[in-house]
Coordinates of C-alpha atoms in Angstrom, one line a residue:
X12 CA 3.9 10.6 18.0
X13 CA 0.0 10.8 18.0
X14 CA -2.2 8.7 15.5
X15 CA -5.2 6.8 15.5
X16 CA -4.3 3.1 15.8
X17 CA -8.1 1.7 16.0
X18 CA -8.8 3.4 12.3
X19 CA -5.4 1.9 10.9
X20 CA -6.3 -1.7 12.9
X21 CA -9.6 -1.6 11.1
X22 CA -7.8 -0.5 8.2
X23 CA -5.3 -3.3 8.1
X24 CA -7.4 -6.5 9.1
X25 CA -9.9 -5.6 6.2
X26 CA -9.5 -8.0 3.3
X27 CA -8.2 -7.0 0.1
X28 CA -6.9 -8.5 -2.5
X29 CA -6.1 -7.1 -6.6
X30 CA -9.8 -6.8 -8.3
X31 CA -11.6 -7.0 -5.1
X32 CA -11.1 -3.6 -2.8
X33 CA -14.6 -3.4 -1.9
X34 CA -14.6 -3.9 1.5
X35 CA -11.9 -2.0 2.3
X36 CA -13.7 1.0 -0.3
X37 CA -16.5 1.1 1.1
X38 CA -14.8 1.2 5.0
X39 CA -12.9 4.2 3.3
X40 CA -16.5 6.2 1.8
X41 CA -17.7 6.1 5.4
X42 CA -14.8 6.8 6.5
X43 CA -15.0 10.5 4.1
X44 CA -18.6 11.0 4.3
X45 CA -19.5 14.8 4.7
X46 CA -15.6 14.9 4.9
X47 CA -15.0 16.0 1.0
X48 CA -16.7 17.4 -1.3
X49 CA -17.7 15.0 -3.6
X50 CA -16.6 10.9 -3.6
X51 CA -16.8 8.9 -7.0
X52 CA -15.5 5.4 -8.2
X53 CA -14.7 4.8 -11.9
X54 CA -14.8 1.3 -13.8
X55 CA -12.1 0.0 -12.2
X56 CA -13.0 0.5 -8.8
X57 CA -10.6 3.5 -7.9
X58 CA -12.0 5.5 -5.5
X59 CA -11.7 8.9 -6.1
X60 CA -12.2 11.6 -3.4
X61 CA -12.7 15.7 -4.5
X62 CA -11.0 18.2 -1.7
X63 CA -12.0 21.4 -3.7
X64 CA -9.4 24.6 -4.5
X65 CA -9.2 28.0 -4.6
X66 CA -8.7 27.2 -8.3
X67 CA -9.2 25.0 -10.7
X68 CA -6.5 25.8 -13.0
X69 CA -4.1 23.6 -11.9
X70 CA -5.3 19.9 -10.7
X71 CA -3.4 17.1 -8.0
X72 CA -3.6 13.8 -7.1
X73 CA -2.3 11.9 -4.3
X74 CA -2.5 7.8 -4.8
X75 CA -2.4 5.8 -2.0
X76 CA -3.7 1.7 -3.1
X77 CA -6.5 -0.5 -1.7
X78 CA -4.8 -4.0 -2.6
X79 CA -3.0 -6.4 -0.5
X80 CA -0.8 -9.4 -1.8
X81 CA -3.0 -12.0 -1.4
X82 CA -4.2 -15.3 -3.9
X83 CA -6.7 -16.6 -5.6
X84 CA -7.9 -20.7 -5.8
X85 CA -7.1 -21.9 -8.7
X86 CA -7.8 -26.1 -8.1
X87 CA -9.6 -27.9 -5.5
X88 CA -7.6 -31.6 -5.3
X89 CA -9.7 -34.7 -4.2
X90 CA -9.2 -34.6 -0.6
X91 CA -9.8 -30.5 -0.1
X92 CA -7.2 -29.4 0.0
X93 CA -6.4 -25.4 -2.1
X94 CA -3.4 -25.0 -4.6
X95 CA -3.8 -20.8 -5.4
X96 CA -2.3 -19.1 -7.6
X97 CA -0.7 -15.6 -6.1
X98 CA -1.3 -12.2 -6.6
X99 CA 1.1 -9.8 -6.2
X100 CA 4.6 -10.5 -5.1
X101 CA 5.3 -13.2 -2.7
X102 CA 9.1 -14.4 -1.0
X103 CA 7.8 -18.4 -0.3
X104 CA 9.4 -18.4 2.9
X105 CA 6.9 -16.2 4.4
X106 CA 4.1 -18.8 3.7
X107 CA 5.5 -21.7 5.7
X108 CA 3.2 -22.3 8.9
X109 CA 0.8 -19.8 7.9
X110 CA -2.7 -18.9 8.6
X111 CA -5.0 -18.1 6.1
X112 CA -8.4 -16.6 4.8
X113 CA -10.1 -18.0 2.1
X114 CA -13.5 -15.0 1.1
X115 CA -16.0 -18.2 -0.3
X116 CA -19.6 -18.2 0.8
X117 CA -18.9 -17.0 4.0
X118 CA -14.6 -17.4 5.5
X119 CA -13.7 -20.1 6.6
X120 CA -9.8 -20.2 7.8
X121 CA -6.8 -22.3 6.7
X122 CA -3.3 -23.1 6.7
X123 CA -0.7 -23.0 4.6
X124 CA 1.2 -26.4 4.2
X125 CA 3.5 -28.6 2.9
X126 CA 5.6 -32.0 3.0
X127 CA 7.0 -32.7 6.5
X128 CA 10.4 -32.1 6.6
X129 CA 10.7 -35.7 8.0
X130 CA 9.5 -37.0 4.9
X131 CA 12.2 -35.2 2.6
X132 CA 14.8 -36.1 1.7
X133 CA 18.4 -34.5 2.3
X134 CA 18.3 -32.5 -1.5
X135 CA 14.7 -31.7 -0.8
X136 CA 15.3 -30.0 2.9
X137 CA 18.1 -27.2 1.4
X138 CA 16.5 -26.8 -1.9
X139 CA 14.5 -23.1 -1.3
X140 CA 10.1 -24.0 -1.1
X141 CA 8.7 -22.9 -4.0
X142 CA 5.3 -21.4 -4.5
X143 CA 4.0 -24.7 -5.4
X144 CA 5.3 -26.9 -2.6
X145 CA 2.5 -25.1 -0.7
X146 CA -1.6 -26.1 -0.6
X147 CA -4.1 -24.8 1.9
X148 CA -5.9 -27.2 3.8
X149 CA -9.2 -26.4 5.1
X150 CA -9.2 -29.5 7.7
X151 CA -12.3 -30.6 5.4
X152 CA -12.7 -33.3 3.3
X153 CA -13.8 -32.0 -0.4
X154 CA -17.8 -32.3 -0.1
X155 CA -17.2 -30.4 2.4
X156 CA -14.9 -27.4 1.1
X157 CA -17.4 -27.5 -2.1
X158 CA -19.9 -26.4 -0.9
X159 CA -18.0 -22.7 0.5
X160 CA -15.3 -22.4 -1.5
X161 CA -14.7 -22.5 -5.7
X162 CA -12.0 -21.8 -8.2
X163 CA -12.2 -18.4 -8.7
X164 CA -12.8 -17.6 -4.6
X165 CA -10.1 -15.5 -3.1
X166 CA -7.6 -15.8 -0.2
X167 CA -5.8 -13.3 2.2
X168 CA -3.3 -13.7 5.4
X169 CA -4.6 -13.9 9.1
X170 CA -2.8 -10.8 11.4
X171 CA -4.4 -8.4 13.5
X172 CA -2.8 -5.7 13.7
X173 CA -0.5 -5.1 17.2
X174 CA 1.2 -2.5 18.6
X175 CA 5.4 -2.9 19.8
X176 CA 6.4 -0.3 21.6
X177 CA 6.7 3.0 19.1
X178 CA 5.8 0.8 15.9
X179 CA 2.3 -1.4 15.0
X180 CA 2.3 -3.8 13.5
X181 CA 0.6 -6.7 11.1
X182 CA -0.5 -7.8 7.5
X183 CA -0.9 -5.2 4.6
X184 CA 0.8 -2.3 6.5
X185 CA 2.0 -2.9 2.5
X186 CA -0.3 -0.1 1.1
X187 CA -2.9 0.4 3.9
X188 CA -1.3 2.7 5.9
X189 CA -0.9 5.0 3.3
X190 CA -4.5 4.3 2.5
X191 CA -5.0 5.5 6.1
X192 CA -2.3 8.6 5.7
X193 CA -4.4 9.7 2.8
X194 CA -8.0 9.7 4.9
X195 CA -6.2 11.6 8.2
X196 CA -5.0 14.0 5.4
X197 CA -8.2 14.8 4.0
X198 CA -10.2 15.1 7.0
X199 CA -7.1 17.8 8.2
X200 CA -8.6 19.6 5.0
X201 CA -11.6 20.1 6.0
X202 CA -12.7 23.6 5.7
X203 CA -9.6 24.4 4.9
X204 CA -8.3 26.8 1.6
X205 CA -6.4 25.4 -0.4
X206 CA -4.6 26.7 -3.6
X207 CA -6.1 23.6 -6.1
X208 CA -8.6 21.3 -6.6
X209 CA -6.7 17.9 -5.0
X210 CA -8.3 15.0 -6.2
X211 CA -7.6 12.0 -3.3
X212 CA -7.4 9.0 -5.2
X213 CA -7.8 5.1 -2.8
X214 CA -6.0 2.7 -6.1
X215 CA -6.7 -1.1 -7.1
X216 CA -4.4 -3.1 -8.2
X217 CA -1.5 -1.8 -8.0
X218 CA 0.1 -4.4 -6.6
X219 CA -0.3 -6.3 -9.7
X220 CA 0.6 -3.9 -12.4
X221 CA 0.0 0.1 -11.2
X222 CA -2.9 -0.5 -13.1
X223 CA -5.5 1.0 -10.7
X224 CA -3.2 4.5 -11.4
X225 CA -3.1 4.6 -14.6
X226 CA -6.4 4.6 -15.3
X227 CA -7.3 7.4 -12.1
X228 CA -4.6 9.6 -13.3
X229 CA -5.7 9.9 -17.1
X230 CA -8.9 10.3 -15.6
X231 CA -7.7 13.0 -13.3
X232 CA -4.7 13.8 -15.7
X233 CA -3.2 16.4 -12.8
X234 CA -1.2 19.1 -12.6
X235 CA 1.4 17.7 -9.7
X236 CA 0.7 14.4 -8.6
X237 CA 1.8 12.2 -5.1
X238 CA 2.6 8.7 -4.0
X239 CA 1.8 7.6 -0.7
X240 CA 3.1 3.7 -0.2
X241 CA 5.3 1.7 1.8
X242 CA 9.1 1.0 1.2
X243 CA 11.7 -1.0 2.4
X244 CA 13.1 -0.6 6.0
X245 CA 16.4 -2.7 5.6
X246 CA 17.8 -1.4 9.0
X247 CA 17.8 -5.0 10.6
X248 CA 21.0 -7.2 11.8
X249 CA 23.6 -7.9 8.3
X250 CA 22.7 -5.1 6.6
X251 CA 25.3 -2.8 5.3
X252 CA 24.4 0.8 5.1
X253 CA 24.4 1.3 1.4
X254 CA 21.4 -1.5 1.6
X255 CA 18.8 -0.6 4.0
X256 CA 17.1 2.2 1.7
X257 CA 15.9 3.8 4.7
X258 CA 15.4 3.3 8.5
X259 CA 12.3 3.0 11.3
X260 CA 11.8 6.1 13.2
X261 CA 14.4 8.4 11.3
X262 CA 11.1 9.9 9.9
X263 CA 9.2 10.3 6.3
X264 CA 11.0 9.4 3.4
X265 CA 11.4 11.5 0.4
X266 CA 11.3 9.2 -2.2
X267 CA 14.5 10.3 -5.5
X268 CA 13.3 7.4 -7.5
X269 CA 12.3 3.1 -7.9
X270 CA 12.7 1.2 -10.0
X271 CA 9.9 2.3 -12.0
X272 CA 9.5 6.4 -11.8
X273 CA 12.9 8.6 -11.6
X274 CA 10.6 11.7 -9.4
X275 CA 10.5 15.8 -11.0
X276 CA 13.9 16.9 -8.9
X277 CA 11.6 20.2 -8.9
X278 CA 9.2 18.2 -6.3
X279 CA 11.9 16.7 -4.6
X280 CA 13.5 19.8 -3.0
X281 CA 9.9 20.9 -2.8
X282 CA 9.2 17.8 0.0
X283 CA 12.6 19.0 1.2
X284 CA 12.5 22.0 1.9
X285 CA 8.8 22.3 3.6
X286 CA 9.5 19.0 6.1
X287 CA 13.1 21.9 6.7
X288 CA 11.2 24.8 7.1
X289 CA 8.0 22.5 9.5
X290 CA 11.1 20.9 11.4
X291 CA 9.8 17.4 10.0
X292 CA 12.3 14.1 10.4
X293 CA 12.9 13.1 6.9
X294 CA 15.2 10.2 4.6
X295 CA 16.4 10.0 1.4
X296 CA 14.4 6.8 -0.2
X297 CA 16.0 5.4 -3.5
X298 CA 15.2 2.6 -4.1
X299 CA 16.4 0.1 -6.9
X300 CA 13.3 -2.7 -7.4
X301 CA 9.8 -2.3 -7.1
X302 CA 7.4 0.5 -8.4
X303 CA 4.9 2.4 -7.6
X304 CA 2.0 4.2 -7.8
X305 CA 3.7 7.1 -9.3
X306 CA 5.1 5.7 -12.1
X307 CA 1.1 5.5 -13.2
X308 CA 0.5 9.2 -11.8
X309 CA 3.5 10.5 -14.0
X310 CA 3.3 8.7 -17.5
X311 CA -0.3 8.8 -17.4
X312 CA -1.8 12.5 -17.3
X313 CA -2.0 13.7 -20.8
X314 CA 1.0 15.9 -20.3
X315 CA 2.8 14.3 -17.9
X316 CA 3.1 15.2 -13.5
X317 CA 5.7 16.9 -11.4
X318 CA 5.2 14.1 -9.7
X319 CA 7.1 12.9 -6.6
X320 CA 6.4 10.6 -3.2
X321 CA 5.9 10.8 0.6
X322 CA 7.6 6.7 1.8
X323 CA 6.5 5.1 5.0
X324 CA 9.7 3.0 6.4
X325 CA 8.5 -1.0 6.5
X326 CA 11.0 -3.7 7.7
X327 CA 9.6 -7.6 7.2
X328 CA 7.7 -6.2 3.8
X329 CA 5.7 -8.4 2.2
X330 CA 5.2 -10.1 5.5
X331 CA 2.5 -10.8 8.0
X332 CA 4.5 -9.2 10.5
X333 CA 5.0 -5.9 8.3
X334 CA 6.1 -3.0 11.3
X335 CA 6.2 0.5 10.5
X336 CA 6.6 3.7 13.1
X337 CA 3.5 5.8 14.2
X338 CA 6.5 8.8 14.5
X339 CA 7.1 8.0 10.7
X340 CA 3.3 7.8 9.8
X341 CA 2.5 10.7 11.4
X342 CA 5.8 12.9 9.6
X343 CA 4.0 11.3 6.1
X344 CA 0.3 13.0 7.5
X345 CA 2.3 16.5 8.1
X346 CA 4.1 16.8 5.1
X347 CA 2.0 15.8 3.2
X348 CA -0.9 18.0 4.0
X349 CA 1.9 21.1 3.8
X350 CA 2.5 20.0 0.3
X351 CA -1.3 20.2 -0.8
X352 CA -1.4 23.5 0.8
X353 CA 1.5 25.0 -0.4
X354 CA 2.0 24.1 -4.2
X355 CA 0.9 28.1 -6.1
X356 CA 4.0 29.4 -3.4
X357 CA 6.7 27.8 -5.2
X358 CA 8.3 28.5 -8.0
X359 CA 7.8 25.5 -10.8
X360 CA 9.8 26.9 -13.4
X361 CA 13.1 24.4 -15.0
X362 CA 16.2 25.4 -13.1

């Protein structure tokens, strides 16, 4: 179950909202220096790490998106309070009483504020909050704020990674845990012979529409593709068995489908067989809402790809207290390594 928590912590705590992934990209580049055969960055900002295989007849692509949900400053009012636009999907109730980091000329801490409950009408108290009800308070007057912050600056959530039992807890587990997994797989593959050229791609702008993966898949044109992303673990009080999607600690989630992709049944079968043969704990994932880079790769290669996905069960997703199990993370590293290494030993005919 041992994983490099220190590296995962650095990855999760590094800021990088959609379209502003540069600090994450720099961290990954440092980690992979001397590990892979080539590192390149495309015009959109996807980082593409190539590990050469014995044959270039077929290409393999694995995608882990670098971006995290966040905000962009849209207005500074006369009193120095910030209004913002979301970058990615937010449940407004998760923003109450949270700290954020505004990335202006320098990083400054802000707090999410709303109307005090003491001053709300009876109707307002029972009405769910919406994003427009929130503002960011920097604790400064406007003349101080504008020296540091301007419209277009981005905002990330403020929360450090901690260990809780067998789990890790932080903001941006979605999807920095997948970035961590792909880095670790590439490190394990160093010096190892694999059948086909393997492109480990760290994609941009997934949270706003799978944009980077589409561009990268069009460029790489893979025959096989693997998405690495988090998925819902609704294994908490009040959940019905059919609602849980996955459970923490029950192993790698092998995706069957999400709202944007149906995984190739051959790939699903291949992954299950490898997991069983190598005694890697796994569970099914069938996600009724929410898409991943799986779809971008599956559709944007010239002839499509034989697509699959390994997912990391995650509780409290799209909040600042996302939680994943270290055993599930380790299982994802092990299974993806095996998947990349054994593609030439499987019968990929339709049957």
